[in-house]
Amino acid sequence: MNIPMINLKAQYKKIQKDLEPKVTEILKEQQLILGKYCTLLETTIADYVGVPYAVTCANGTDALILALMALGIQEGDEVITTPYTFFSTASSIALVGARPVFVDIEPDYMNINPALIEQKITKRTKAIMVVHLFGKLCDMNRIKRVATKYRLPIIEDMAQSLGSAHKGKQAGSFGDIAALSFYPTKNLGGIGEGGMVLTKRKDLGERVKKLRVHGMGSVTYVHELIGFNSRLDEIKAAALTVKFPHLESWNRKRMENAAYYNEHLRDLPIMLPKIVDSSSHIFHQYVIRLTPRDKLQKFLKEKGIQTGIYYPLPLHLQKCFSYLGYKKGSFPVAEQASATSLALPIYPELTNRERAYIISSIRQFFM
Ligand SMILES: *Cc1c(COP(=O)(O)O)cnc(C)c1O
């Protein structure tokens, strides 16, 4: 067998019939950028997440930068975040001139540890940027308590977590502003790059809308802010509106696969992801932790099973962030996660046969 980490061709088959006429229509009409499909995508996702303002943009990294810019974060400011995440969570902070201040993760879900945030807050702290890593919501009640006490805005990096919810409240609706990515491998992945900023605050929504078109307001070539170009293409927006109705069932399939893995791996010397509150983890990735991690990865590769390591080097140990002054040992839980994490294929189109083969291969490794 040959099992990839994600199967986009299988996903495309499901939407091909609905998408292709829309692509043809857009090509005929030649409204190529920020047209009706971008608007439809904005209202659709805003409704789903439960916030009034949504602004499409070019990619998830831009969405983070736009969120930070809208909050006025700049040189001399500090933003608290996690070292165990995709690069752009922290690079976006550095790119607007501010300083990423890392806080170690909690061991259960590998999200930022709420208990360690307060001690990192200084006079310069201007925001807390949380990441709902691998699709698991952070403990937003605890994080909000700290943020409220110090009057700090919360930015949610929800690139991996569209659809995860706690008691019906969706990721992206807890903080002041949220950044979403439609990179093809995300749970709602596009046919190219794409992103979105979501917010419940009118002032921020309006600022982001200007910032993504060079800071222009309603009058063309009159620039109220120094923005940049981060527009989304209509064809890509149309594809996302076609895929969106499948998101819930795709997420459910991921959860089902995760439950299956947990059931069939629980007696092995592996740390499995916890599933307590079923809606709060949409399993963008299914990440197990174990000590002979590299050996298992190699073994599975020989069996034709692709796996992934998210993330092999925590951000505080990246060369480009050495100026921040962190060293090995600064964030032991994140470092331990980097050394032991292995992501198994979890995508919705995974067949029962493939799932069973992955399980039997892992069990064979431990025999
Ligand atoms: C994918 C991702 C991003 C960046 O999104 P792009 O669209 O690739 O720029 C940011 N943060 C996290 C946690 C991500 O997984």
Short mmCIF file of C-alpha atoms and ligand atoms in Angstrom, two decimals:
data_model
loop_
_atom_site.label_atom_id
_atom_site.label_comp_id
_atom_site.label_asym_id
_atom_site.label_seq_id
_atom_site.Cartn_x
_atom_site.Cartn_y
_atom_site.Cartn_z
CA MET A 1 0.00 0.00 0.00
CA ASN A 2 0.92 3.61 -0.46
CA ILE A 3 -0.67 6.01 2.00
CA PRO A 4 0.13 9.72 1.73
CA MET A 5 -0.30 12.33 4.51
CA ILE A 6 -3.11 13.95 2.54
CA ASN A 7 -5.06 13.00 -0.59
CA LEU A 8 -6.13 16.14 -2.41
CA LYS A 9 -6.96 14.33 -5.65
CA ALA A 10 -9.62 12.28 -3.86
CA GLN A 11 -11.03 15.47 -2.32
CA TYR A 12 -11.13 17.20 -5.71
CA LYS A 13 -13.21 14.39 -7.20
CA LYS A 14 -15.95 15.23 -4.69
CA ILE A 15 -16.22 18.88 -5.72
CA GLN A 16 -15.17 18.82 -9.37
CA LYS A 17 -18.73 18.81 -10.75
CA ASP A 18 -19.71 21.83 -8.68
CA LEU A 19 -16.54 23.82 -9.12
CA GLU A 20 -15.72 23.61 -12.81
CA PRO A 21 -18.82 25.53 -14.07
CA LYS A 22 -17.98 28.30 -11.58
CA VAL A 23 -14.42 28.56 -12.87
CA THR A 24 -15.73 28.83 -16.43
CA GLU A 25 -18.22 31.48 -15.35
CA ILE A 26 -15.52 33.55 -13.65
CA LEU A 27 -13.25 33.29 -16.68
CA LYS A 28 -16.06 34.48 -18.94
CA GLU A 29 -17.03 37.34 -16.62
CA GLN A 30 -13.43 38.39 -15.92
CA GLN A 31 -14.18 39.70 -12.45
CA LEU A 32 -11.01 38.04 -11.22
CA ILE A 33 -10.24 39.59 -7.84
CA LEU A 34 -12.38 40.55 -4.81
CA GLY A 35 -15.74 39.96 -6.46
CA LYS A 36 -18.94 38.20 -5.47
CA TYR A 37 -17.28 34.92 -4.50
CA CYS A 38 -14.89 36.65 -2.12
CA THR A 39 -17.88 38.40 -0.56
CA LEU A 40 -19.85 35.14 -0.40
CA LEU A 41 -16.91 33.41 1.24
CA GLU A 42 -16.62 36.22 3.79
CA THR A 43 -20.28 36.11 4.79
CA THR A 44 -20.32 32.30 4.84
CA ILE A 45 -17.33 31.95 7.16
CA ALA A 46 -18.33 34.91 9.33
CA ASP A 47 -21.75 33.29 9.88
CA TYR A 48 -20.20 29.92 10.64
CA VAL A 49 -17.66 31.27 13.12
CA GLY A 50 -20.19 33.67 14.62
CA VAL A 51 -18.44 37.03 14.16
CA PRO A 52 -19.71 40.01 12.15
CA TYR A 53 -16.55 40.85 10.18
CA ALA A 54 -14.54 38.67 7.81
CA VAL A 55 -11.99 39.85 5.26
CA THR A 56 -10.38 37.56 2.69
CA CYS A 57 -6.70 37.97 1.98
CA ALA A 58 -3.86 36.31 0.09
CA ASN A 59 -2.76 33.70 2.67
CA GLY A 60 -2.76 32.85 6.36
CA THR A 61 0.54 34.54 7.07
CA ASP A 62 -0.82 37.81 5.66
CA ALA A 63 -3.93 37.30 7.78
CA LEU A 64 -1.72 37.24 10.90
CA ILE A 65 0.22 40.30 9.73
CA LEU A 66 -3.02 42.16 8.93
CA ALA A 67 -4.41 41.28 12.38
CA LEU A 68 -1.28 42.58 14.10
CA MET A 69 -1.24 45.74 11.97
CA ALA A 70 -4.92 46.37 12.64
CA LEU A 71 -4.17 46.23 16.37
CA GLY A 72 -1.40 48.78 15.82
CA ILE A 73 1.35 46.45 16.97
CA GLN A 74 4.77 47.77 16.02
CA GLU A 75 8.41 48.20 16.92
CA GLY A 76 9.08 48.10 20.64
CA ASP A 77 5.97 46.00 21.36
CA GLU A 78 5.94 42.46 22.65
CA VAL A 79 3.47 39.74 21.70
CA ILE A 80 3.17 36.58 23.78
CA THR A 81 2.89 33.34 21.84
CA THR A 82 3.90 29.67 21.68
CA PRO A 83 7.24 28.34 20.41
CA TYR A 84 5.57 25.13 19.23
CA THR A 85 3.72 26.06 16.06
CA PHE A 86 4.20 26.77 12.40
CA PHE A 87 6.80 29.45 11.70
CA SER A 88 4.51 32.28 10.66
CA THR A 89 2.80 32.54 14.04
CA ALA A 90 6.01 34.13 15.33
CA SER A 91 7.46 35.51 12.10
CA SER A 92 4.37 37.67 11.59
CA ILE A 93 5.08 39.31 14.97
CA ALA A 94 8.70 39.95 14.00
CA LEU A 95 7.69 41.19 10.53
CA VAL A 96 5.60 44.02 12.01
CA GLY A 97 8.66 44.98 14.07
CA ALA A 98 7.53 43.56 17.41
CA ARG A 99 9.17 40.93 19.60
CA PRO A 100 7.77 37.43 19.96
CA VAL A 101 7.84 36.41 23.63
CA PHE A 102 7.47 32.67 23.96
CA VAL A 103 5.62 30.77 26.67
CA ASP A 104 6.04 27.00 26.99
CA ILE A 105 3.22 24.64 26.02
CA GLU A 106 1.11 22.35 28.20
CA PRO A 107 1.85 18.65 27.77
CA ASP A 108 -1.68 17.37 27.03
CA TYR A 109 -2.51 19.15 23.77
CA MET A 110 0.75 21.01 23.15
CA ASN A 111 -1.03 24.38 23.16
CA ILE A 112 0.31 27.45 24.99
CA ASN A 113 0.23 26.86 28.76
CA PRO A 114 -2.21 29.40 30.25
CA ALA A 115 -0.60 29.11 33.68
CA LEU A 116 2.71 30.46 32.36
CA ILE A 117 1.43 33.50 30.47
CA GLU A 118 1.08 36.00 33.31
CA GLN A 119 4.74 35.86 34.35
CA LYS A 120 5.79 36.91 30.83
CA ILE A 121 3.64 40.03 30.71
CA THR A 122 5.59 43.31 30.81
CA LYS A 123 4.80 46.98 30.18
CA ARG A 124 5.63 46.33 26.53
CA THR A 125 3.19 43.43 26.06
CA LYS A 126 0.55 44.42 23.54
CA ALA A 127 -1.24 41.16 22.70
CA ILE A 128 -1.46 37.42 23.26
CA MET A 129 -1.40 35.30 20.12
CA VAL A 130 -2.73 31.80 20.70
CA VAL A 131 -2.66 28.88 18.26
CA HIS A 132 -5.27 26.13 18.35
CA LEU A 133 -2.62 23.61 17.40
CA PHE A 134 -3.48 20.57 15.29
CA GLY A 135 -7.15 21.61 15.47
CA LYS A 136 -7.48 21.56 19.28
CA LEU A 137 -8.92 24.65 20.91
CA CYS A 138 -6.78 26.31 23.57
CA ASP A 139 -8.25 26.71 27.04
CA MET A 140 -9.78 30.04 26.11
CA ASN A 141 -11.51 30.64 29.43
CA ARG A 142 -8.20 30.66 31.27
CA ILE A 143 -6.43 32.66 28.59
CA LYS A 144 -9.22 35.23 28.50
CA ARG A 145 -9.02 35.66 32.25
CA VAL A 146 -5.35 36.69 31.98
CA ALA A 147 -5.99 38.88 28.94
CA THR A 148 -8.86 40.68 30.64
CA LYS A 149 -6.83 41.28 33.81
CA TYR A 150 -4.10 43.03 31.79
CA ARG A 151 -6.43 44.47 29.12
CA LEU A 152 -4.60 42.68 26.34
CA PRO A 153 -6.22 41.78 23.01
CA ILE A 154 -6.17 38.13 21.96
CA ILE A 155 -5.22 37.10 18.43
CA GLU A 156 -6.29 33.58 17.46
CA ASP A 157 -4.13 31.80 14.91
CA MET A 158 -6.90 29.49 13.70
CA ALA A 159 -5.09 28.25 10.60
CA GLN A 160 -5.52 24.66 11.78
CA SER A 161 -8.83 24.88 13.60
CA LEU A 162 -11.79 26.05 11.50
CA GLY A 163 -14.74 24.17 12.98
CA SER A 164 -13.41 23.32 16.42
CA ALA A 165 -15.72 24.60 19.11
CA HIS A 166 -16.31 24.61 22.85
CA LYS A 167 -19.95 24.43 23.96
CA GLY A 168 -21.01 25.61 20.52
CA LYS A 169 -18.64 28.56 20.47
CA GLN A 170 -16.36 28.39 17.46
CA ALA A 171 -12.61 28.87 17.17
CA GLY A 172 -12.09 32.40 15.91
CA SER A 173 -14.87 33.89 18.05
CA PHE A 174 -13.09 33.91 21.43
CA GLY A 175 -10.48 36.61 20.89
CA ASP A 176 -10.46 40.10 19.41
CA ILE A 177 -9.27 39.01 15.99
CA ALA A 178 -8.43 35.75 14.26
CA ALA A 179 -6.36 34.62 11.29
CA LEU A 180 -7.38 31.74 9.05
CA SER A 181 -5.45 29.98 6.29
CA PHE A 182 -6.85 28.21 3.26
CA TYR A 183 -3.54 26.60 2.31
CA PRO A 184 -4.46 23.45 0.33
CA THR A 185 -3.61 21.03 3.17
CA LYS A 186 -5.72 22.78 5.85
CA ASN A 187 -9.10 21.37 6.88
CA LEU A 188 -10.73 23.86 4.51
CA GLY A 189 -8.02 24.02 1.86
CA GLY A 190 -8.21 26.00 -1.33
CA ILE A 191 -6.95 25.45 -4.86
CA GLY A 192 -4.02 27.73 -4.09
CA GLU A 193 -3.04 30.19 -1.37
CA GLY A 194 -5.72 32.00 0.58
CA GLY A 195 -6.47 33.49 3.97
CA MET A 196 -9.00 35.41 6.02
CA VAL A 197 -9.15 37.72 9.01
CA LEU A 198 -12.15 37.40 11.32
CA THR A 199 -13.15 39.80 14.06
CA LYS A 200 -16.06 40.90 16.19
CA ARG A 201 -14.67 44.43 16.40
CA LYS A 202 -15.89 46.88 13.78
CA ASP A 203 -12.80 49.10 14.09
CA LEU A 204 -10.49 46.16 13.39
CA GLY A 205 -12.63 44.81 10.54
CA GLU A 206 -12.60 48.17 8.80
CA ARG A 207 -8.85 48.60 9.26
CA VAL A 208 -8.09 45.15 7.85
CA LYS A 209 -10.29 45.84 4.83
CA LYS A 210 -8.20 48.91 4.06
CA LEU A 211 -4.85 47.38 4.91
CA ARG A 212 -5.28 44.53 2.41
CA VAL A 213 -5.71 47.05 -0.45
CA HIS A 214 -2.80 49.40 0.22
CA GLY A 215 -4.64 51.24 2.95
CA MET A 216 -7.27 52.63 0.62
CA GLY A 217 -10.74 53.42 1.92
CA SER A 218 -13.75 54.02 -0.29
CA VAL A 219 -11.89 56.48 -2.53
CA THR A 220 -9.43 54.94 -4.99
CA TYR A 221 -5.84 56.21 -4.75
CA VAL A 222 -6.49 57.94 -1.47
CA HIS A 223 -4.42 56.06 1.11
CA GLU A 224 -5.50 56.38 4.71
CA LEU A 225 -3.07 53.75 6.03
CA ILE A 226 0.15 52.17 4.81
CA GLY A 227 -1.23 48.84 3.75
CA PHE A 228 -0.08 46.32 1.21
CA ASN A 229 -1.54 44.04 -1.47
CA SER A 230 -3.16 40.95 -0.01
CA ARG A 231 -6.21 40.37 -2.18
CA LEU A 232 -7.81 37.01 -2.91
CA ASP A 233 -8.62 35.71 -6.39
CA GLU A 234 -12.23 34.94 -7.32
CA ILE A 235 -11.49 31.46 -8.65
CA LYS A 236 -9.89 30.53 -5.34
CA ALA A 237 -12.76 32.05 -3.36
CA ALA A 238 -15.31 30.18 -5.51
CA ALA A 239 -13.50 26.88 -4.85
CA LEU A 240 -13.67 27.53 -1.11
CA THR A 241 -17.41 28.27 -1.24
CA VAL A 242 -17.88 24.95 -3.04
CA LYS A 243 -15.78 23.07 -0.49
CA PHE A 244 -17.23 24.77 2.59
CA PRO A 245 -20.48 22.72 2.78
CA HIS A 246 -18.30 19.60 3.15
CA LEU A 247 -16.21 20.97 6.01
CA GLU A 248 -18.32 19.60 8.86
CA SER A 249 -18.47 16.10 7.43
CA TRP A 250 -14.75 16.17 6.61
CA ASN A 251 -13.97 17.28 10.17
CA ARG A 252 -16.24 14.55 11.54
CA LYS A 253 -14.41 11.96 9.43
CA ARG A 254 -11.11 13.18 10.86
CA MET A 255 -12.49 12.83 14.41
CA GLU A 256 -13.75 9.36 13.59
CA ASN A 257 -10.33 8.36 12.29
CA ALA A 258 -8.75 9.77 15.46
CA ALA A 259 -11.12 7.79 17.68
CA TYR A 260 -10.32 4.66 15.69
CA TYR A 261 -6.58 5.17 16.12
CA ASN A 262 -6.94 5.87 19.84
CA GLU A 263 -9.00 2.72 20.28
CA HIS A 264 -6.50 0.51 18.47
CA LEU A 265 -3.27 1.97 19.82
CA ARG A 266 -4.16 2.44 23.47
CA ASP A 267 -2.23 -0.55 24.82
CA LEU A 268 1.04 0.46 23.13
CA PRO A 269 3.82 2.55 24.75
CA ILE A 270 2.71 5.65 22.84
CA MET A 271 1.26 8.91 24.12
CA LEU A 272 -2.02 9.38 22.25
CA PRO A 273 -3.95 12.61 21.76
CA LYS A 274 -6.66 12.97 24.41
CA ILE A 275 -10.25 13.19 23.25
CA VAL A 276 -12.39 14.62 26.02
CA ASP A 277 -14.72 17.22 24.62
CA SER A 278 -15.50 15.82 21.19
CA SER A 279 -16.11 19.09 19.35
CA SER A 280 -13.01 20.94 20.52
CA HIS A 281 -10.54 18.91 18.44
CA ILE A 282 -11.03 18.67 14.69
CA PHE A 283 -7.76 16.79 14.13
CA HIS A 284 -6.03 18.87 11.53
CA GLN A 285 -3.24 16.54 12.57
CA TYR A 286 -3.32 13.36 14.63
CA VAL A 287 -0.09 13.51 16.58
CA ILE A 288 1.25 10.70 18.72
CA ARG A 289 4.35 10.97 20.89
CA LEU A 290 6.90 8.26 21.48
CA THR A 291 10.59 7.88 22.13
CA PRO A 292 11.72 5.70 19.22
CA ARG A 293 9.94 8.22 16.98
CA ASP A 294 12.44 8.27 14.11
CA LYS A 295 12.62 4.47 14.07
CA LEU A 296 8.85 4.16 13.78
CA GLN A 297 8.78 6.78 11.05
CA LYS A 298 11.39 4.88 9.06
CA PHE A 299 9.59 1.58 9.61
CA LEU A 300 6.28 3.04 8.40
CA LYS A 301 7.96 4.61 5.39
CA GLU A 302 9.22 1.18 4.37
CA LYS A 303 5.62 -0.02 4.66
CA GLY A 304 4.50 2.74 2.28
CA ILE A 305 2.98 4.92 5.01
CA GLN A 306 3.85 8.58 5.04
CA THR A 307 4.02 10.39 8.37
CA GLY A 308 4.93 13.94 9.36
CA ILE A 309 6.90 15.65 12.10
CA TYR A 310 5.20 18.81 13.34
CA TYR A 311 7.43 20.49 14.32
CA PRO A 312 10.99 19.19 14.32
CA LEU A 313 12.58 22.38 15.71
CA PRO A 314 10.68 24.66 18.09
CA LEU A 315 10.74 28.31 17.09
CA HIS A 316 12.92 29.52 19.98
CA LEU A 317 15.75 27.32 18.65
CA GLN A 318 15.46 28.52 15.03
CA LYS A 319 18.56 30.34 13.81
CA CYS A 320 16.58 33.38 12.68
CA PHE A 321 15.24 33.88 16.22
CA SER A 322 18.59 33.52 17.99
CA TYR A 323 18.53 37.30 18.64
CA LEU A 324 15.69 36.68 21.10
CA GLY A 325 18.23 35.05 23.40
CA TYR A 326 16.53 31.73 24.08
CA LYS A 327 18.54 28.53 24.36
CA LYS A 328 18.12 24.80 24.59
CA GLY A 329 16.20 24.12 27.78
CA SER A 330 14.26 27.41 27.68
CA PHE A 331 10.99 25.57 26.89
CA PRO A 332 11.40 21.92 27.87
CA VAL A 333 7.84 20.81 27.07
CA ALA A 334 8.03 22.21 23.55
CA GLU A 335 11.45 20.67 23.05
CA GLN A 336 10.21 17.29 24.26
CA ALA A 337 7.24 17.54 21.86
CA SER A 338 9.57 18.31 18.95
CA ALA A 339 11.68 15.27 19.77
CA THR A 340 8.82 12.80 20.10
CA SER A 341 5.90 13.90 17.87
CA LEU A 342 4.76 11.92 14.88
CA ALA A 343 1.68 12.73 12.79
CA LEU A 344 -0.21 9.87 11.16
CA PRO A 345 -2.39 10.20 8.04
CA ILE A 346 -5.81 11.39 9.26
CA TYR A 347 -7.38 12.97 6.17
CA PRO A 348 -11.13 12.39 5.61
CA GLU A 349 -10.73 10.24 2.49
CA LEU A 350 -8.65 7.65 4.32
CA THR A 351 -10.28 4.27 3.69
CA ASN A 352 -11.02 1.65 6.34
CA ARG A 353 -8.49 -0.63 4.72
CA GLU A 354 -5.82 2.05 4.87
CA ARG A 355 -6.61 2.82 8.53
CA ALA A 356 -6.40 -0.84 9.45
CA TYR A 357 -3.11 -1.22 7.57
CA ILE A 358 -1.62 1.74 9.47
CA ILE A 359 -2.67 0.19 12.78
CA SER A 360 -1.34 -3.27 11.95
CA SER A 361 1.94 -1.77 10.75
CA ILE A 362 2.40 0.19 14.00
CA ARG A 363 1.53 -2.89 16.04
CA GLN A 364 4.04 -4.91 14.04
CA PHE A 365 6.74 -2.34 14.89
CA PHE A 366 6.18 -2.96 18.60
CA MET A 367 6.12 -6.76 18.32
C1 LIG B 1 -0.62 27.16 7.82
C2 LIG B 1 -0.38 27.97 9.04
C3 LIG B 1 -0.13 29.35 8.98
C4 LIG B 1 0.15 30.10 7.71
O1 LIG B 1 -0.76 30.00 6.70
P1 LIG B 1 -0.31 30.20 5.19
O2 LIG B 1 -1.61 30.30 4.47
O3 LIG B 1 0.50 29.03 4.79
O4 LIG B 1 0.46 31.48 5.10
C5 LIG B 1 -0.02 30.04 10.17
N1 LIG B 1 -0.15 29.43 11.36
C6 LIG B 1 -0.36 28.11 11.46
C7 LIG B 1 -0.51 27.50 12.80
C8 LIG B 1 -0.48 27.34 10.31
O5 LIG B 1 -0.68 26.01 10.42
#
